[in-house]
Coordinates of C-alpha atoms and ligand atoms in Angstrom, one line a residue:
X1 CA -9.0 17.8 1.5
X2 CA -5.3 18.1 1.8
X3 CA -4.6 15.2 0.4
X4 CA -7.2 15.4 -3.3
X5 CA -3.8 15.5 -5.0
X6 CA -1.3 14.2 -2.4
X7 CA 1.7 12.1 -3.0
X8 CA 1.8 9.9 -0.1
X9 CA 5.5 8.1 1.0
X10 CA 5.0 4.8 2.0
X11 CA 7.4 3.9 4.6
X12 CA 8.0 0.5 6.0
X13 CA 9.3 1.1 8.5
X14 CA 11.7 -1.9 9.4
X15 CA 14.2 -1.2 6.6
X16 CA 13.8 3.0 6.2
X17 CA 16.5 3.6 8.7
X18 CA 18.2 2.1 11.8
X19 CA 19.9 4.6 14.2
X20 CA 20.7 2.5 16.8
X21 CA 22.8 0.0 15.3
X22 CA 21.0 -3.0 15.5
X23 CA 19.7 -4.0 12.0
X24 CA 16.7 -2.9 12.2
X25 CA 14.8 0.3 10.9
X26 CA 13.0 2.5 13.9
X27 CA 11.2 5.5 14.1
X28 CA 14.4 7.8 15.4
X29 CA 16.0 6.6 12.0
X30 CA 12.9 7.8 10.3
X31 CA 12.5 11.3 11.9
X32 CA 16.7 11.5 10.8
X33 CA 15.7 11.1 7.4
X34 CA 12.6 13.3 7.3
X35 CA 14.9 15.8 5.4
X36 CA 14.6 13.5 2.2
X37 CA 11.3 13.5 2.2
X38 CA 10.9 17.7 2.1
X39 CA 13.5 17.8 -0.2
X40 CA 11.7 15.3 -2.5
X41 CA 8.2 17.2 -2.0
X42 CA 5.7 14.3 -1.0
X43 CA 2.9 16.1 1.3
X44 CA 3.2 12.7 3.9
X45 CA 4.3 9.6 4.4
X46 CA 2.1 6.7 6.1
X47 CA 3.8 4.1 8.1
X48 CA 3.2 0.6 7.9
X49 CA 2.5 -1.1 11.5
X50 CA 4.6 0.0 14.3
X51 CA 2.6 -1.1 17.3
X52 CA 3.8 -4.1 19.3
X53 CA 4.0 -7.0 17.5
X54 CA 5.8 -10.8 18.1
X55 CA 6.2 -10.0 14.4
X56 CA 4.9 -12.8 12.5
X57 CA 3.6 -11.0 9.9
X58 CA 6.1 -7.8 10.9
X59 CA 3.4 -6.1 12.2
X60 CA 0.1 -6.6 10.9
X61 CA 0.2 -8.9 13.9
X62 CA -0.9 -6.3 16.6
X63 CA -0.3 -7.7 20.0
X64 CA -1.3 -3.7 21.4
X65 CA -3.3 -1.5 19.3
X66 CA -2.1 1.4 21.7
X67 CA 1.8 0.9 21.9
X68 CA 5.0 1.4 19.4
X69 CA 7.4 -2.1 19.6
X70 CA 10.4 -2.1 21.0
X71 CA 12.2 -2.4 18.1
X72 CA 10.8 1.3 16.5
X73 CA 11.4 2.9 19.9
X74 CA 8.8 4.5 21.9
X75 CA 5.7 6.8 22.3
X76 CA 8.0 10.0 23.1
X77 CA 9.5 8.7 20.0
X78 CA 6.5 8.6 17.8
X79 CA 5.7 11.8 19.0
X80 CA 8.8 13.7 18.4
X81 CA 8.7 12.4 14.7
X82 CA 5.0 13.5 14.3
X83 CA 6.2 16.6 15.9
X84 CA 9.4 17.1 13.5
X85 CA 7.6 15.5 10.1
X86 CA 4.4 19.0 11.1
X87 CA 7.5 21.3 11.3
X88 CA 8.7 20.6 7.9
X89 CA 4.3 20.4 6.8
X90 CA 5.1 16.6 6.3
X91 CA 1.8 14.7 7.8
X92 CA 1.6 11.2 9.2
X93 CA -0.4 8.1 8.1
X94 CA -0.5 5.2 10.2
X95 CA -1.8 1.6 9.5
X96 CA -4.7 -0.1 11.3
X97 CA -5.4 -3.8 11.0
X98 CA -9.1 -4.1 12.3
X99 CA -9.3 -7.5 10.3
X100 CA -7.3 -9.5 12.9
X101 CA -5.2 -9.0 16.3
X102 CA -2.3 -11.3 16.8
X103 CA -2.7 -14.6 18.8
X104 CA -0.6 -12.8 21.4
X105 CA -2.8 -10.1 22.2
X106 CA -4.2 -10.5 25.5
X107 CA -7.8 -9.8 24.5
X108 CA -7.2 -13.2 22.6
X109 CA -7.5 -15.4 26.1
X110 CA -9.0 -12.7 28.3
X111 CA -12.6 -12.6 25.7
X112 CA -12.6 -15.5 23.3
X113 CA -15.7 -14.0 22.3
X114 CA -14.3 -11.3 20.6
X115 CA -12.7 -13.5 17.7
X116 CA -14.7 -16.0 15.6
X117 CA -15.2 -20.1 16.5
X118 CA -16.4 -23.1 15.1
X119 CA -16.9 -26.7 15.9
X120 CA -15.0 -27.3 12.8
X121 CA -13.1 -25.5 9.8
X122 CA -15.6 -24.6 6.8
X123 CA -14.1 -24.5 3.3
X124 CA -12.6 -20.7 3.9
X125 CA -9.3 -19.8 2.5
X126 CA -6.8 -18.3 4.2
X127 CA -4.7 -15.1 2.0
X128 CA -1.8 -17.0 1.9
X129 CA -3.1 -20.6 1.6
X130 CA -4.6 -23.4 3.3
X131 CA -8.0 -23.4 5.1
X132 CA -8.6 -20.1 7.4
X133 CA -9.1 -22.1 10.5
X134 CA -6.7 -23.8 12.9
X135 CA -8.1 -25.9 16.3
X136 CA -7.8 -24.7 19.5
X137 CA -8.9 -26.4 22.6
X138 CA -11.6 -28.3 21.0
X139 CA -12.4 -26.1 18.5
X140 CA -11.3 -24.0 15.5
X141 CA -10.9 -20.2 15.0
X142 CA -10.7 -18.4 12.0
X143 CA -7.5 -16.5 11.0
X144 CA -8.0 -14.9 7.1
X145 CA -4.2 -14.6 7.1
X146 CA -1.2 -16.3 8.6
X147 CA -2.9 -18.5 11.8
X148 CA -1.2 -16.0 14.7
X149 CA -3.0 -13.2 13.0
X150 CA -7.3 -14.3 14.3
X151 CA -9.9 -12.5 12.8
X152 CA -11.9 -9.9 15.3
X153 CA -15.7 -10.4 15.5
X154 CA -16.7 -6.7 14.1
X155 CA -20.3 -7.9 15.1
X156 CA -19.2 -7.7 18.5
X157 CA -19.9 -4.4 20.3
X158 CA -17.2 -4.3 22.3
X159 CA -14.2 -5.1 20.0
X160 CA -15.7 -2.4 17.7
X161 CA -15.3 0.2 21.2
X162 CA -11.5 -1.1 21.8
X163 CA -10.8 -0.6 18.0
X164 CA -12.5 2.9 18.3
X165 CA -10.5 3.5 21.4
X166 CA -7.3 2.6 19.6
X167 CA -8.3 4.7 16.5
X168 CA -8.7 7.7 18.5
X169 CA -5.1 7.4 20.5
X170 CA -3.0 7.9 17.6
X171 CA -5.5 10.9 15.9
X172 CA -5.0 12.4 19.3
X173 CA -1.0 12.4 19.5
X174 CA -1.3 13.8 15.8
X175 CA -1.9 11.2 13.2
X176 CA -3.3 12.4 10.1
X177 CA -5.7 9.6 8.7
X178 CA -5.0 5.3 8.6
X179 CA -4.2 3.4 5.7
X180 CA -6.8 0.2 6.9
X181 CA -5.9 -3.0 6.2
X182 CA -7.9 -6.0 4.9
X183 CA -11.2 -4.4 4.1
X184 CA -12.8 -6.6 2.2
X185 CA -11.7 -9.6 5.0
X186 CA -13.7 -7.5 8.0
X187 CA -17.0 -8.9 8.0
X188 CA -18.1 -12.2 6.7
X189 CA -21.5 -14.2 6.4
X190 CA -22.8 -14.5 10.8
X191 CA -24.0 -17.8 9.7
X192 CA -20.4 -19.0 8.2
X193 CA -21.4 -21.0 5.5
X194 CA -18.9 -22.4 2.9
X195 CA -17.9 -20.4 -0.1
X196 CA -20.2 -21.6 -3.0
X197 CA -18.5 -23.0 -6.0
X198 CA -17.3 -20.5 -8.3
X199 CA -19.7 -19.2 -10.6
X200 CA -17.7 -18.1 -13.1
X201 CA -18.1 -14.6 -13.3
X202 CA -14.4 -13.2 -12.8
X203 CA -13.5 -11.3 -9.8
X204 CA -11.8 -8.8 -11.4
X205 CA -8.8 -9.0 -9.4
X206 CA -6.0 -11.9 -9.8
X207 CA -7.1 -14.6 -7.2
X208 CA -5.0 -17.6 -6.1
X209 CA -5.8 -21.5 -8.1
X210 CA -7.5 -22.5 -4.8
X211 CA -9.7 -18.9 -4.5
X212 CA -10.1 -19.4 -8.3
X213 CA -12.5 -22.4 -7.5
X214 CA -15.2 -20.8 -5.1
X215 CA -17.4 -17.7 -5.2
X216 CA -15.6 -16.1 -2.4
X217 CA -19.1 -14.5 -1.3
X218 CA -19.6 -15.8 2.4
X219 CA -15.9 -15.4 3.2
X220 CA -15.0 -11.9 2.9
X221 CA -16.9 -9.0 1.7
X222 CA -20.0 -9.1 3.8
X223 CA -22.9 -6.9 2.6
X224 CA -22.7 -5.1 5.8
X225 CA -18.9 -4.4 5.9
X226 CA -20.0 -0.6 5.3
X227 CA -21.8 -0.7 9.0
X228 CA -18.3 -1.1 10.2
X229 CA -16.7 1.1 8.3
X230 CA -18.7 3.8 9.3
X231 CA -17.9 2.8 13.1
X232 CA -14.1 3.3 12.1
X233 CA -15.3 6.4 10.5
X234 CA -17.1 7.7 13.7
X235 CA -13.6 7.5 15.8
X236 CA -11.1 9.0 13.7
X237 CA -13.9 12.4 12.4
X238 CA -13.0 13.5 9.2
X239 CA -9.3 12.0 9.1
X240 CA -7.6 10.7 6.1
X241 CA -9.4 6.5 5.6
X242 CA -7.6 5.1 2.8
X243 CA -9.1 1.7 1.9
X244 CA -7.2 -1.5 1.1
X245 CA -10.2 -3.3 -0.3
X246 CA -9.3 -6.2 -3.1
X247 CA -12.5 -5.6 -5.0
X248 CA -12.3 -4.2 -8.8
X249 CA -13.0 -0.5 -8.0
X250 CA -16.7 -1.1 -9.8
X251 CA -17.7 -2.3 -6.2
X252 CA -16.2 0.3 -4.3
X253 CA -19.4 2.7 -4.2
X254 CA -20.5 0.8 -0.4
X255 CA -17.5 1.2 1.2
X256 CA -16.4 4.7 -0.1
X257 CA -19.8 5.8 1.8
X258 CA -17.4 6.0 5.2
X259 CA -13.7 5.8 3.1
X260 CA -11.9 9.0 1.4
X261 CA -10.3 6.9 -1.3
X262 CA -9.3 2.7 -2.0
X263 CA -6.5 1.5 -3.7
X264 CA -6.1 0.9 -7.3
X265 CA -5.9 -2.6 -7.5
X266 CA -6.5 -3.0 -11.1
X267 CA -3.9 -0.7 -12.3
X268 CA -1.4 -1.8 -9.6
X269 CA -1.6 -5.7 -11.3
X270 CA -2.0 -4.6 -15.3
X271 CA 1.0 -5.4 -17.5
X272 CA 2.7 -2.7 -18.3
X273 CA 0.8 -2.7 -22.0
X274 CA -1.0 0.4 -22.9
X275 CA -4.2 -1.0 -23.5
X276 CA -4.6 -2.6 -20.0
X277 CA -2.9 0.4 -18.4
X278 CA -5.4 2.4 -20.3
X279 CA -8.5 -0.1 -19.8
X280 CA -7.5 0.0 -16.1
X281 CA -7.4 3.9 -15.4
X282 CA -10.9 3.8 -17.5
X283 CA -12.8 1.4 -15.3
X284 CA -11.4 2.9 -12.2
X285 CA -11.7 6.9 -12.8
X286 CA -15.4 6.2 -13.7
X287 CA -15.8 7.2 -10.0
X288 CA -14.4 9.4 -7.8
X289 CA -12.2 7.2 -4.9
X290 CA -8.8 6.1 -6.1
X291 CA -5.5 6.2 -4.5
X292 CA -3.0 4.8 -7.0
X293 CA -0.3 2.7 -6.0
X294 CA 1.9 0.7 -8.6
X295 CA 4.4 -1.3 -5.9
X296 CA 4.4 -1.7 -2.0
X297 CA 5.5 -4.1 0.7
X298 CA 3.2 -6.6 -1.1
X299 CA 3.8 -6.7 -4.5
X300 CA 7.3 -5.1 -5.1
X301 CA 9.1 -2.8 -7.0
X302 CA 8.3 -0.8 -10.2
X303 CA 11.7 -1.9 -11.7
X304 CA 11.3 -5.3 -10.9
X305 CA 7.4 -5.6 -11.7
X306 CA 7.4 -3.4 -14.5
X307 CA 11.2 -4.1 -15.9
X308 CA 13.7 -1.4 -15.5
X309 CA 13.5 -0.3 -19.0
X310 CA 10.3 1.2 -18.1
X311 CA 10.1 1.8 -13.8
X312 CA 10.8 5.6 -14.7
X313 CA 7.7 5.6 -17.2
X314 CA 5.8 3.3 -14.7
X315 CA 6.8 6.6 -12.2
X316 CA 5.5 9.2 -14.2
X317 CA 2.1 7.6 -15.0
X318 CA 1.4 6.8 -11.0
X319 CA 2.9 10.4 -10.3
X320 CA 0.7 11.9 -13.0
X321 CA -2.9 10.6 -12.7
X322 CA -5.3 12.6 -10.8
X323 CA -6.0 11.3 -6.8
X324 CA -3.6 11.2 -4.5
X325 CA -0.4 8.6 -5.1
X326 CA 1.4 6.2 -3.1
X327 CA 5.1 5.9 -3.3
X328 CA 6.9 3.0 -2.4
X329 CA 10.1 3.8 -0.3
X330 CA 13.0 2.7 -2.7
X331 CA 11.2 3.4 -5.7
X332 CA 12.4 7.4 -6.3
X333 CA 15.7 5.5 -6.6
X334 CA 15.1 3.0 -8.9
X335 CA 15.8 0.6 -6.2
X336 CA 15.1 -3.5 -7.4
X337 CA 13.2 -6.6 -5.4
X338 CA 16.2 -8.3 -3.9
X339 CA 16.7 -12.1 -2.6
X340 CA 13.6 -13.3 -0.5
X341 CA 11.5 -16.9 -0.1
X342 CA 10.5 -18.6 -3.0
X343 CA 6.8 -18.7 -2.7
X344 CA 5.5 -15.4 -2.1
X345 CA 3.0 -15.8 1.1
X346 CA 5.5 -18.4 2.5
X347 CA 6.9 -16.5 5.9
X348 CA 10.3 -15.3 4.0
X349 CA 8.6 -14.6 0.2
X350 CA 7.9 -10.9 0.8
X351 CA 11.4 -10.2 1.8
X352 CA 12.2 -9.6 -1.6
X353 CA 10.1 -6.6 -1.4
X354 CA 11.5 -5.0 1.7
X355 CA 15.4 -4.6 1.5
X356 CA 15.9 -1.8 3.2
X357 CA 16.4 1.9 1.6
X358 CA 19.9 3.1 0.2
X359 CA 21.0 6.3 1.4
X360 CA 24.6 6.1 -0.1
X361 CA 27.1 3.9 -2.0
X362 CA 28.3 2.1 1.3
X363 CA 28.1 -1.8 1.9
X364 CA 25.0 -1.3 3.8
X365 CA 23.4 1.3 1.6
X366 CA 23.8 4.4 4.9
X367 CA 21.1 1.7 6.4
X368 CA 22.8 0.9 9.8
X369 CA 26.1 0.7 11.3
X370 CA 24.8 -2.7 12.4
X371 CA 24.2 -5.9 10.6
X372 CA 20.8 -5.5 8.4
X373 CA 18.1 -7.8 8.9
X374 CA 18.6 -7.9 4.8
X375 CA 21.1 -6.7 2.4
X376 CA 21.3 -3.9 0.4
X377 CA 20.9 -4.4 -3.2
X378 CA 23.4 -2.9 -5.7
X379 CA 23.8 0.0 -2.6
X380 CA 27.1 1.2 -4.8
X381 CA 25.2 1.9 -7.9
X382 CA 21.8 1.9 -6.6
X383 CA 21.6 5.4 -3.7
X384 CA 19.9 8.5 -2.5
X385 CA 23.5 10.5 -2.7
X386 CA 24.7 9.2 -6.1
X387 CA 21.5 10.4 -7.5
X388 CA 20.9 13.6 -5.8
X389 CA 22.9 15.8 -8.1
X390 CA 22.6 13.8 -10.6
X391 CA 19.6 15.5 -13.4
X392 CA 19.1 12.5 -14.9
X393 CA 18.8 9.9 -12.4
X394 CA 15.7 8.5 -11.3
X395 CA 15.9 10.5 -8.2
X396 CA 15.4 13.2 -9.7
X397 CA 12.6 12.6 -12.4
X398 CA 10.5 11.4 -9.5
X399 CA 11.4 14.9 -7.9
X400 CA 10.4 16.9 -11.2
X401 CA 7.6 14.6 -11.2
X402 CA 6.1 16.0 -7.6
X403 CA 6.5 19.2 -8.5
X404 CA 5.3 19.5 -12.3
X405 CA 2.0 17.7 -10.2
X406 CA 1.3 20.4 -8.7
X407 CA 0.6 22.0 -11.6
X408 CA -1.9 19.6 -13.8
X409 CA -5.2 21.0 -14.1
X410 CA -8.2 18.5 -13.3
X411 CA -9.8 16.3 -14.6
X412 CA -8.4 13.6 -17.0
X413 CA -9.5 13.0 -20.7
X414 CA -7.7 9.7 -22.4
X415 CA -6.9 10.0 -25.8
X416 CA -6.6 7.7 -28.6
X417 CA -3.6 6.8 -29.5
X418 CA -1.0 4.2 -31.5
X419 CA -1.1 0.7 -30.2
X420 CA 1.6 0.8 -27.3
X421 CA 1.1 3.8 -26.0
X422 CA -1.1 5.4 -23.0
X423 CA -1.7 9.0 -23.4
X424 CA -4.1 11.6 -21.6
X425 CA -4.3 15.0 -20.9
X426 CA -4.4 17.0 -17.5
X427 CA -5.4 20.4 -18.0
X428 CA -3.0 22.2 -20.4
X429 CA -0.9 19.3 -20.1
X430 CA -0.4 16.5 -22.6
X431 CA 1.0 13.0 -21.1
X432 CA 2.2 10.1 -22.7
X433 CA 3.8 7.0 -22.1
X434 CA 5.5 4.4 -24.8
X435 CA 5.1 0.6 -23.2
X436 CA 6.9 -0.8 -26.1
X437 CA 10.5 -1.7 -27.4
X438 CA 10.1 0.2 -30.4
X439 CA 9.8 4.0 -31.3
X440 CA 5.8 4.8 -31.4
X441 CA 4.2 8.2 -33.1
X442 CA 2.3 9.8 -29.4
X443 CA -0.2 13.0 -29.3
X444 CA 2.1 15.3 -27.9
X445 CA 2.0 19.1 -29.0
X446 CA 4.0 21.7 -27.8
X447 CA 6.7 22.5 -25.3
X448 CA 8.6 19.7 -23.8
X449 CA 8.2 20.2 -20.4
X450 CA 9.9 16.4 -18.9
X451 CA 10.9 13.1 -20.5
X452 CA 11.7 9.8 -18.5
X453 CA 15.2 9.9 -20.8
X454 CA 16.7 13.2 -22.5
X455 CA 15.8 13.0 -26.0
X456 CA 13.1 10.6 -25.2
X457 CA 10.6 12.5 -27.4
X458 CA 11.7 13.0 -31.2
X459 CA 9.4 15.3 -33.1
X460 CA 6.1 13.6 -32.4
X461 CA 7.7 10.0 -31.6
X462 CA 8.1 8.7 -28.1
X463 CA 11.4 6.5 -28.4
X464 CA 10.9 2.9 -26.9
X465 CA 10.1 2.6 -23.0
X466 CA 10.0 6.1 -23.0
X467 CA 7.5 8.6 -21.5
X468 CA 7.2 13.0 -22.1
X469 CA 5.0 15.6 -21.1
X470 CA 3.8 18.9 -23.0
X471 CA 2.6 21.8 -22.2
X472 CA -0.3 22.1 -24.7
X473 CA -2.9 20.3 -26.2
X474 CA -2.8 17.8 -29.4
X475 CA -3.8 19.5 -32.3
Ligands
GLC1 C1 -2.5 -6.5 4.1 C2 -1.0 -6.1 4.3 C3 -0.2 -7.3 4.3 C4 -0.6 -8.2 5.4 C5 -2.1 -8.5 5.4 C6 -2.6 -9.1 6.6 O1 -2.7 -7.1 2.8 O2 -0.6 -5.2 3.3 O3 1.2 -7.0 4.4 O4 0.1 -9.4 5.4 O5 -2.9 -7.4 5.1 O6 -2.7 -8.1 7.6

């Protein structure tokens, strides 16, 4: 269980690092930058998709479950960085998209009847708008993303043996465990009947206008979605499964039969208010199972999502919870959402969330020598090297942050405490976080032992967006 308390890096890996010049991050540039990683003490890092792709959806349109695109570089590539990450005790997650293949993937003419088909569309949703089926040849497949991304038939035997297949390859040449994609889109109802109207019991999860209106219960989250998540479990043994599953975690138990851990989906999309922050790490540590993730390539950036005044306390509560963590390359530097597409699920709208990574105060951030398939943001103020040295820059909070984890105790008891502010203890350990503009009275006892801002905590009063940790319990 190396990874119970595990910070995990998430690197995407299109805009970690370039090394050969062309705009574009690859897996040489990421093995180059491994050093960081050590130096910052995360235990691994887990790559978003790297397999061939035309890159649609940059990746989690798989056109070869069993290659590395062009643009990353090659198998002896991906090996020599698993290779290089186990010398410095660094292991690797990789991503697997069972959902959906992309329209380019061979198997997608050569067996038809491993995707889904209808005479005509049904009233699904597609994730990022607009009915989940487009015609073909006289009829209409289903696609729950973008339409060059069809959904697999996990009903089928077959596609669930070439998915095993493909699991096993990349646990073979060393991978430690798969972040899986689209969960709760895997299986849906074999008779493909319409979404009922909505019911009006909330999801629990922040749905789109058009999701809002139907119950959602024929078109994802199939009562026997575990079945197929224990066939993913059966290739990759006893491997690291983390679960992206967009179900509050109170429906997790079925699918953490055959996963180690899901997402936090309510924490990641609470306002940064201590009473939802606190509501949200109630509901979801009732049960064992959560990885905790505040930003990614989906939803952005602590500073921009949580406002900058409060990314470094947004930092120490994901870096302090018990479960493993997931942190969002860009984020140990404080790094902000840049320019991207208006509408979010349009093709451009997640740029905003994936300027590449700024190594040092150059035009392109240390990025590439080349042109960068986006700018840097702010790279002169905004860098790995700036903040190295630097004790009180963001850099190195989050690096205090990895190692003061290591030594929480278990468990986690929430406390009561002043309107605005989240506070719980870990072990011997007393945490708490201000979400306000004003100076708040917090439980904290003891010996100051960090503090998102020097002086942050005054006597027994967290100043505003400020967070601190003691050693000893409130008395
Ligand atoms: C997941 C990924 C997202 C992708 C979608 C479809 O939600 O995180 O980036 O677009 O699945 O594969």
């Amino acid at each position: 269980m190396w990874w119970r308390d595990a910070v995990i890096y998430q690197v995407y890996p299109r805009s970690f690092q370039d090394s050969d010049g062309d705009g574009l991050g690859d897996l040489p540039g990421i093995e180059q930058r491994l050093d960081h990683l050590t130096w910052l003490g995360v235990d691994a890092l887990w790559l978003s998709p790297i397999y061939p792709s035309p890159m649609h959806d940059f990746g989690y349109d798989i056109s070869d479950y069993k290659g590395i695109d062009p643009v990353f570089g090659s198998l002896d590539d991906f090996d020599s960085l698993v290779a290089a990450a186990r010398a410095r005790g660094l292991r690797v997650l990789l991503d697997v998209v069972p959902c959906h293949s992309s329209i380019e993937h061979p198997w997608f003419s050569e067996h038809p009847d491993w995707y889904i088909w209808r005479e005509g569309p049904n009233n699904w949703l597609s994730a990022f708008g607009g009915s989940a089926w487009s015609p073909l040849n006289g009829r209409y497949y289903l696609h729950s993303f973008y339409p060059e991304q069809p959904d697999l038939d996990w009903r089928n035997e077959e596609v669930i043996a070439a998915m095993q297949d493909a699991l096993r390859f990349w646990i073979d040449r060393g991978a430690a465990g798969y972040r899986v994609d689209a969960i709760d889109r895997l299986l849906k109802d074999p008779e493909l009947r319409d979404d009922p109207p909505a019911t009006g019991e909330p999801f629990g999860l922040p749905l789109s206008d058009e999701e809002l209106k139907l119950a959602l219960t024929h078109s994802r989250n199939a009562p026997d979605t575990p079945k197929a998540l224990a066939r993913i479990r059966e290739a990759v043994g006893d491997h690291l499964l983390v679960g992206e599953v967009y179900l509050p975690s109170a429906k997790w138990q079925p699918y953490l039969e055959h996963l180690d851990v899901a997402f936090a989906f309510e924490l990641l999309h609470a306002r940064w208010d201590a009473s939802l922050l606190r509501a949200a790490i109630e509901a979801t540590t009732r049960r064992p199972g959560a990885a905790w993730v505040l930003s990614n390539h989906d939803f952005g950036r602590l500073v921009t999502r949580f406002g900058a005044e409060n990314a470094r306390s947004a930092a120490l509560m994901l870096l302090t919870l018990p479960g493993p963590a997931f942190l969002y390359q860009g984020d140990e530097i404080g790094l902000a959402d840049g320019p991207g597409g208006e509408r979010v699920y349009d093709r451009a709208g997640r740029d905003r969330f994936r300027h590449p990574m700024q190594w040092d105060g150059s035009p392109n951030g240390g990025f590439t020598t080349g042109d960068p398939w986006l700018r840097a943001v702010e790279p002169e103020r905004v860098n790995v090297e700036a903040q190295r040295d630097d004790p009180r820059s963001t850099l190195s909070l989050v690096r205090d942050l990895l190692a003061l984890r290591r030594v929480l105790g278990d468990g986690l008891e929430l406390l009561e405490a002043a309107p605005g502010v989240l506070a719980y203890v870990r072990g011997e350990h007393t945490i708490a976080v201000n979400t306000t503009a004003d100076e708040r009275p917090a439980p904290l006892d003891g010996e100051v032992v960090l503090e998102t801002d020097p002086g942050a905590l005054r006597g027994r009063t967290l100043a505003p967006h400020s967070g601190a940790i003691t050693m000893g319990l409130p008395g």
